[in-house]
Amino acid sequence: MIRRSGLALALAMIAGCAAPARAPNDPDTIVRVPPVAPLPPLGADWEIGGAQQQGGWLRGRVPRGAIALAADGREVPLDGTKYFFMGLDRDAPAQVRLTARAADGAMAERTVAIAPREWPIERVNVALRGSVPSESFMARRRPELAAIEAARAVRSESGGWAQTFIWPVKGRISGRFGAQRIYQGVPGAYHSGLDIAPGAGTPYVAPADGVVVLATERPFSLEGNLLIVDHGMGLNSAFLHSATLAVKQGERVRQGQVLGTVAATGRASGPHLHWSLKWQDARLDPLLFLPER
C-alpha cells in the first residue's frame, strides 16, 4: 500500500474545498448591467438666471445633450461644462430667444422676458453741438480705436465671468450707466459706464478674475490711461482716466488685486474711475453685477 506524502495530501484537501467550475451560461456568472435611463427630451432641463433686465445679463446651463447655443440667431459661447454667459444691452428688446442645438440637429428653444428700465434722461432746449474732428486728432485717434477693438476681440480662458463681482473701489457715484441728454429732440450718446469718485490717487482693484488685454503705455486722447481686463466668455471691463497702472498687458489678475490708481487723465471733468462692462457688442450696467454697498 502506497502512502501519500503530506504535501500531496494537503493539495488534495485544498482541491476538495475549491468551488466547482461553473458553466459559461450559469446565471450566477453573468454580470448584469443596470438599464440606462433614457435622456430627457432636449430642452427639459434648462438652467437660466441672472439680471433679466436691460443692461443686465443671463448666466446658466444649456439642456443636457446640447452642444451649441444661440440668442436670437447669434452664437453664445459655452464653457466645458455647457454653462453660458451673455449680456443684455442697455436697449435690449422685451425678450430674447435662446436656441440650443444637439449633435443630431435637434433644437430646443426658451424665450426669456427682459424687463425694461427707465433711464435718467435730461431734456435740454439747446441744439446738439457736433464738431467734426480735425485730421490731426483723428491721426492720433484711429490707432487708439484699433487697439481698443483688438483688445476686446481677445477671448481668454479666464473664469471671472462666473464669479460674484466686487466693487473695484468705494466712493461717491458721480455718473450712472444709461444716463442720457436729449438736445431739442436729438439724443446724445448715453453714459456707457459707472463713474465712482473716491478721490485722486485712490487704488482700485479687479472686480473679478481676468487677463489684461490692454494696458496703455501713454494716455489715450479720451480715455487717458486705459486698462481693459477680459473676464472670459466675451465679458470685459474697461477702467478709464487712471493716474497709474499696476499691471501689464498679458498679465493674469485675481479678484481684489490692485490694478491702478484713480485720476482725471484723458477727457475728464475731475478725478474719478469710469468703469464700463461689455459683452461682445452689448454695453452692460456694472451696478447689476455688484452687491449692495
Tab-separated table of C-alpha atoms in Angstrom:
chain	number	residue	atom	x	y	z
A	1	MET	CA	0.000	0.000	0.000
A	2	ILE	CA	1.406	3.344	-1.109
A	3	ARG	CA	1.104	6.255	1.330
A	4	ARG	CA	0.562	9.803	0.092
A	5	SER	CA	3.090	12.343	1.133
A	6	GLY	CA	1.995	15.154	3.453
A	7	LEU	CA	2.257	17.702	0.600
A	8	ALA	CA	0.107	15.618	-1.734
A	9	LEU	CA	-2.473	15.158	0.988
A	10	ALA	CA	-2.632	18.935	1.599
A	11	LEU	CA	-3.106	19.628	-2.089
A	12	ALA	CA	-5.878	17.096	-2.282
A	13	MET	CA	-7.644	18.709	0.682
A	14	ILE	CA	-7.382	22.188	-0.947
A	15	ALA	CA	-8.746	20.822	-4.204
A	16	GLY	CA	-11.641	19.287	-2.362
A	17	CYS	CA	-12.570	22.683	-0.870
A	18	ALA	CA	-12.473	24.595	-4.170
A	19	ALA	CA	-15.779	25.656	-5.715
A	20	PRO	CA	-16.739	23.600	-8.725
A	21	ALA	CA	-16.263	25.217	-12.115
A	22	ARG	CA	-19.422	26.860	-13.481
A	23	ALA	CA	-20.774	26.515	-16.936
A	24	PRO	CA	-20.419	29.601	-19.188
A	25	ASN	CA	-24.179	30.194	-19.130
A	26	ASP	CA	-24.595	29.767	-15.383
A	27	PRO	CA	-26.794	32.723	-14.293
A	28	ASP	CA	-24.529	33.400	-11.315
A	29	THR	CA	-21.560	34.131	-13.605
A	30	ILE	CA	-23.324	36.744	-15.780
A	31	VAL	CA	-22.571	40.400	-14.896
A	32	ARG	CA	-25.843	42.202	-15.031
A	33	VAL	CA	-25.646	45.874	-16.180
A	34	PRO	CA	-28.440	48.062	-14.826
A	35	PRO	CA	-30.596	49.622	-17.533
A	36	VAL	CA	-29.544	53.112	-18.687
A	37	ALA	CA	-32.165	55.758	-18.069
A	38	PRO	CA	-33.162	57.497	-21.307
A	39	LEU	CA	-32.001	61.079	-21.762
A	40	PRO	CA	-34.654	63.695	-21.094
A	41	PRO	CA	-36.020	65.397	-24.188
A	42	LEU	CA	-33.744	68.205	-25.308
A	43	GLY	CA	-34.867	71.367	-23.580
A	44	ALA	CA	-36.366	69.779	-20.479
A	45	ASP	CA	-33.587	70.901	-18.129
A	46	TRP	CA	-32.555	74.483	-18.921
A	47	GLU	CA	-30.835	76.453	-16.140
A	48	ILE	CA	-31.202	80.225	-16.559
A	49	GLY	CA	-30.551	83.006	-14.052
A	50	GLY	CA	-29.076	86.477	-13.850
A	51	ALA	CA	-30.270	90.064	-14.040
A	52	GLN	CA	-33.011	89.727	-16.622
A	53	GLN	CA	-33.403	93.409	-17.484
A	54	GLN	CA	-31.968	95.960	-19.889
A	55	GLY	CA	-28.260	96.453	-19.212
A	56	GLY	CA	-28.219	93.127	-17.352
A	57	TRP	CA	-27.052	89.613	-18.086
A	58	LEU	CA	-28.014	85.947	-18.268
A	59	ARG	CA	-25.999	83.037	-16.924
A	60	GLY	CA	-26.978	79.386	-16.972
A	61	ARG	CA	-26.593	75.962	-18.499
A	62	VAL	CA	-27.954	74.542	-21.727
A	63	PRO	CA	-30.040	71.357	-21.655
A	64	ARG	CA	-28.279	68.028	-21.374
A	65	GLY	CA	-27.181	66.863	-24.806
A	66	ALA	CA	-26.868	70.362	-26.305
A	67	ILE	CA	-23.558	71.304	-27.918
A	68	ALA	CA	-24.283	74.876	-29.094
A	69	LEU	CA	-26.359	77.904	-28.140
A	70	ALA	CA	-27.615	80.956	-29.990
A	71	ALA	CA	-29.506	84.047	-28.813
A	72	ASP	CA	-31.782	85.492	-31.487
A	73	GLY	CA	-29.619	83.711	-34.050
A	74	ARG	CA	-26.283	84.932	-32.650
A	75	GLU	CA	-23.822	82.403	-31.254
A	76	VAL	CA	-23.311	82.367	-27.482
A	77	PRO	CA	-20.134	80.617	-26.247
A	78	LEU	CA	-20.309	77.621	-23.894
A	79	ASP	CA	-17.653	76.512	-21.429
A	80	GLY	CA	-16.526	72.896	-20.986
A	81	THR	CA	-19.433	72.101	-18.680
A	82	LYS	CA	-22.017	73.670	-21.015
A	83	TYR	CA	-22.528	76.810	-18.944
A	84	PHE	CA	-23.040	80.106	-20.752
A	85	PHE	CA	-22.938	83.834	-20.127
A	86	MET	CA	-24.490	86.567	-22.232
A	87	GLY	CA	-25.022	90.294	-21.782
A	88	LEU	CA	-28.193	92.313	-22.357
A	89	ASP	CA	-27.622	95.692	-23.955
A	90	ARG	CA	-28.915	98.925	-22.468
A	91	ASP	CA	-31.560	98.981	-25.229
A	92	ALA	CA	-32.241	95.215	-25.320
A	93	PRO	CA	-35.693	94.205	-26.663
A	94	ALA	CA	-38.505	92.872	-24.474
A	95	GLN	CA	-37.461	89.261	-24.909
A	96	VAL	CA	-34.595	87.100	-26.095
A	97	ARG	CA	-34.987	83.719	-27.794
A	98	LEU	CA	-32.414	81.107	-26.769
A	99	THR	CA	-31.925	78.152	-29.105
A	100	ALA	CA	-29.915	75.099	-28.018
A	101	ARG	CA	-28.756	72.551	-30.579
A	102	ALA	CA	-27.820	68.878	-30.080
A	103	ALA	CA	-25.272	66.941	-32.140
A	104	ASP	CA	-28.072	65.194	-34.041
A	105	GLY	CA	-29.576	68.529	-35.040
A	106	ALA	CA	-32.400	68.529	-32.505
A	107	MET	CA	-33.348	72.012	-31.305
A	108	ALA	CA	-34.784	73.370	-28.070
A	109	GLU	CA	-35.927	76.946	-27.508
A	110	ARG	CA	-36.552	79.076	-24.464
A	111	THR	CA	-37.856	82.642	-24.516
A	112	VAL	CA	-36.682	84.909	-21.688
A	113	ALA	CA	-38.541	88.118	-20.861
A	114	ILE	CA	-36.313	91.196	-20.440
A	115	ALA	CA	-37.617	93.893	-18.107
A	116	PRO	CA	-37.446	97.471	-19.459
A	117	ARG	CA	-35.837	100.226	-17.410
A	118	GLU	CA	-36.427	103.945	-17.057
A	119	TRP	CA	-33.091	105.611	-17.736
A	120	PRO	CA	-32.100	109.011	-16.348
A	121	ILE	CA	-32.982	111.276	-19.274
A	122	GLU	CA	-32.344	115.032	-19.282
A	123	ARG	CA	-34.063	117.090	-21.961
A	124	VAL	CA	-32.386	120.405	-22.753
A	125	ASN	CA	-33.690	123.137	-25.047
A	126	VAL	CA	-30.439	123.726	-26.888
A	127	ALA	CA	-29.146	122.261	-30.101
A	128	LEU	CA	-26.724	119.354	-30.024
A	129	ARG	CA	-23.331	120.748	-30.823
A	130	GLY	CA	-21.474	118.480	-33.128
A	131	SER	CA	-17.933	119.167	-34.164
A	132	VAL	CA	-16.039	117.487	-36.942
A	133	PRO	CA	-12.773	116.111	-35.508
A	134	SER	CA	-9.671	117.536	-37.083
A	135	GLU	CA	-7.465	115.320	-39.170
A	136	SER	CA	-4.627	115.782	-36.702
A	137	PHE	CA	-6.890	114.488	-33.899
A	138	MET	CA	-8.061	111.514	-35.970
A	139	ALA	CA	-4.474	110.660	-36.896
A	140	ARG	CA	-3.947	110.019	-33.186
A	141	ARG	CA	-7.397	108.577	-32.500
A	142	ARG	CA	-7.552	105.885	-35.192
A	143	PRO	CA	-4.746	103.701	-33.753
A	144	GLU	CA	-6.279	104.126	-30.285
A	145	LEU	CA	-9.619	102.823	-31.519
A	146	ALA	CA	-7.887	99.949	-33.309
A	147	ALA	CA	-6.075	98.966	-30.103
A	148	ILE	CA	-9.345	99.001	-28.124
A	149	GLU	CA	-11.124	96.923	-30.772
A	150	ALA	CA	-8.282	94.380	-30.879
A	151	ALA	CA	-8.242	94.091	-27.077
A	152	ARG	CA	-11.977	93.473	-26.882
A	153	ALA	CA	-11.709	90.765	-29.532
A	154	VAL	CA	-9.452	88.670	-27.259
A	155	ARG	CA	-11.138	85.590	-25.761
A	156	SER	CA	-9.155	84.390	-22.745
A	157	GLU	CA	-9.711	81.261	-20.671
A	158	SER	CA	-10.492	83.270	-17.539
A	159	GLY	CA	-13.359	82.174	-15.293
A	160	GLY	CA	-14.037	85.637	-13.889
A	161	TRP	CA	-17.388	85.780	-15.714
A	162	ALA	CA	-18.739	83.123	-13.322
A	163	GLN	CA	-17.761	84.972	-10.123
A	164	THR	CA	-19.797	87.330	-7.981
A	165	PHE	CA	-18.210	90.711	-8.757
A	166	ILE	CA	-16.914	93.082	-6.081
A	167	TRP	CA	-16.647	96.873	-6.093
A	168	PRO	CA	-13.381	97.997	-7.706
A	169	VAL	CA	-13.371	100.989	-5.353
A	170	LYS	CA	-15.805	102.607	-2.939
A	171	GLY	CA	-16.744	106.262	-3.327
A	172	ARG	CA	-19.374	108.711	-4.444
A	173	ILE	CA	-21.200	107.643	-7.597
A	174	SER	CA	-20.820	110.632	-9.900
A	175	GLY	CA	-22.264	109.114	-13.063
A	176	ARG	CA	-24.672	106.261	-13.727
A	177	PHE	CA	-24.884	103.869	-16.630
A	178	GLY	CA	-27.511	104.705	-19.232
A	179	ALA	CA	-27.937	108.402	-18.393
A	180	GLN	CA	-28.576	110.493	-21.490
A	181	ARG	CA	-29.308	114.018	-22.695
A	182	ILE	CA	-31.818	114.865	-25.421
A	183	TYR	CA	-30.972	118.102	-27.251
A	184	GLN	CA	-34.145	119.592	-28.794
A	185	GLY	CA	-35.336	116.109	-29.623
A	186	VAL	CA	-31.934	114.833	-30.785
A	187	PRO	CA	-30.478	112.177	-28.448
A	188	GLY	CA	-26.857	112.449	-27.429
A	189	ALA	CA	-24.728	109.435	-26.563
A	190	TYR	CA	-25.716	107.736	-23.316
A	191	HIS	CA	-23.259	107.207	-20.469
A	192	SER	CA	-21.687	103.808	-21.050
A	193	GLY	CA	-20.279	103.068	-17.593
A	194	LEU	CA	-20.340	103.710	-13.877
A	195	ASP	CA	-18.385	106.696	-12.517
A	196	ILE	CA	-17.023	106.357	-8.981
A	197	ALA	CA	-15.253	109.314	-7.340
A	198	PRO	CA	-13.231	108.178	-4.288
A	199	GLY	CA	-10.584	110.890	-4.581
A	200	ALA	CA	-7.445	111.270	-6.685
A	201	GLY	CA	-4.774	108.656	-6.112
A	202	THR	CA	-7.099	106.037	-4.576
A	203	PRO	CA	-6.191	102.469	-5.644
A	204	TYR	CA	-8.822	100.393	-7.432
A	205	VAL	CA	-8.922	96.596	-7.704
A	206	ALA	CA	-10.075	93.875	-10.089
A	207	PRO	CA	-13.813	93.208	-9.636
A	208	ALA	CA	-13.270	89.625	-10.855
A	209	ASP	CA	-10.506	87.379	-12.189
A	210	GLY	CA	-9.280	88.122	-15.681
A	211	VAL	CA	-6.481	88.689	-18.162
A	212	VAL	CA	-5.149	92.152	-19.004
A	213	VAL	CA	-5.717	92.609	-22.736
A	214	LEU	CA	-4.804	96.302	-22.896
A	215	ALA	CA	-2.685	98.491	-20.620
A	216	THR	CA	-1.788	101.747	-22.333
A	217	GLU	CA	1.793	102.930	-22.168
A	218	ARG	CA	0.719	106.543	-22.685
A	219	PRO	CA	-2.637	108.249	-22.085
A	220	PHE	CA	-5.226	107.904	-24.852
A	221	SER	CA	-6.858	111.103	-26.104
A	222	LEU	CA	-10.266	110.443	-24.472
A	223	GLU	CA	-9.779	107.545	-22.040
A	224	GLY	CA	-6.461	108.673	-20.570
A	225	ASN	CA	-4.532	105.789	-19.040
A	226	LEU	CA	-6.761	102.893	-20.065
A	227	LEU	CA	-6.901	99.317	-18.767
A	228	ILE	CA	-9.049	96.525	-20.224
A	229	VAL	CA	-9.424	93.179	-18.424
A	230	ASP	CA	-11.038	90.179	-20.128
A	231	HIS	CA	-13.114	88.024	-17.751
A	232	GLY	CA	-13.725	85.239	-20.277
A	233	MET	CA	-16.752	84.222	-22.381
A	234	GLY	CA	-16.711	87.614	-24.160
A	235	LEU	CA	-17.112	89.735	-20.997
A	236	ASN	CA	-14.593	92.510	-20.313
A	237	SER	CA	-14.072	95.506	-18.030
A	238	ALA	CA	-12.544	98.839	-19.035
A	239	PHE	CA	-11.110	101.292	-16.488
A	240	LEU	CA	-10.574	104.864	-17.684
A	241	HIS	CA	-8.751	108.034	-16.528
A	242	SER	CA	-6.196	106.265	-14.288
A	243	ALA	CA	-3.159	108.017	-12.844
A	244	THR	CA	-1.027	104.883	-12.881
A	245	LEU	CA	-1.464	101.243	-13.895
A	246	ALA	CA	-0.129	98.477	-11.642
A	247	VAL	CA	-0.402	95.619	-14.177
A	248	LYS	CA	0.797	94.945	-17.695
A	249	GLN	CA	-0.737	93.524	-20.843
A	250	GLY	CA	-0.918	89.721	-20.805
A	251	GLU	CA	-0.893	89.506	-17.012
A	252	ARG	CA	-3.436	87.336	-15.196
A	253	VAL	CA	-5.128	89.158	-12.343
A	254	ARG	CA	-7.139	87.911	-9.388
A	255	GLN	CA	-10.269	89.387	-7.874
A	256	GLY	CA	-9.265	92.087	-5.388
A	257	GLN	CA	-5.813	92.656	-6.916
A	258	VAL	CA	-4.774	96.319	-7.252
A	259	LEU	CA	-4.941	97.427	-10.895
A	260	GLY	CA	-4.185	101.147	-10.751
A	261	THR	CA	-4.999	104.480	-9.134
A	262	VAL	CA	-7.763	106.997	-9.769
A	263	ALA	CA	-7.136	110.291	-11.595
A	264	ALA	CA	-8.533	112.500	-14.362
A	265	THR	CA	-6.306	111.673	-17.352
A	266	GLY	CA	-7.827	111.966	-20.804
A	267	ARG	CA	-11.117	113.814	-21.191
A	268	ALA	CA	-12.491	114.029	-17.641
A	269	SER	CA	-14.006	116.839	-15.624
A	270	GLY	CA	-12.483	115.630	-12.352
A	271	PRO	CA	-10.792	112.624	-10.704
A	272	HIS	CA	-12.945	109.505	-10.934
A	273	LEU	CA	-12.884	105.897	-12.090
A	274	HIS	CA	-15.026	105.260	-15.154
A	275	TRP	CA	-15.742	101.508	-15.170
A	276	SER	CA	-17.551	100.024	-18.133
A	277	LEU	CA	-18.560	96.425	-18.834
A	278	LYS	CA	-19.087	94.999	-22.280
A	279	TRP	CA	-20.148	91.589	-23.611
A	280	GLN	CA	-19.414	91.314	-27.325
A	281	ASP	CA	-21.159	94.474	-28.618
A	282	ALA	CA	-23.571	94.869	-25.682
A	283	ARG	CA	-22.892	97.525	-23.033
A	284	LEU	CA	-23.866	96.438	-19.518
A	285	ASP	CA	-24.681	98.190	-16.246
A	286	PRO	CA	-21.909	97.446	-13.698
A	287	LEU	CA	-24.343	98.057	-10.807
A	288	LEU	CA	-26.244	94.902	-11.806
A	289	PHE	CA	-23.110	92.820	-11.158
A	290	LEU	CA	-22.429	94.180	-7.686
A	291	PRO	CA	-23.698	93.539	-4.166
A	292	GLU	CA	-25.344	96.434	-2.392
A	293	ARG	CA	-22.870	98.649	-0.574
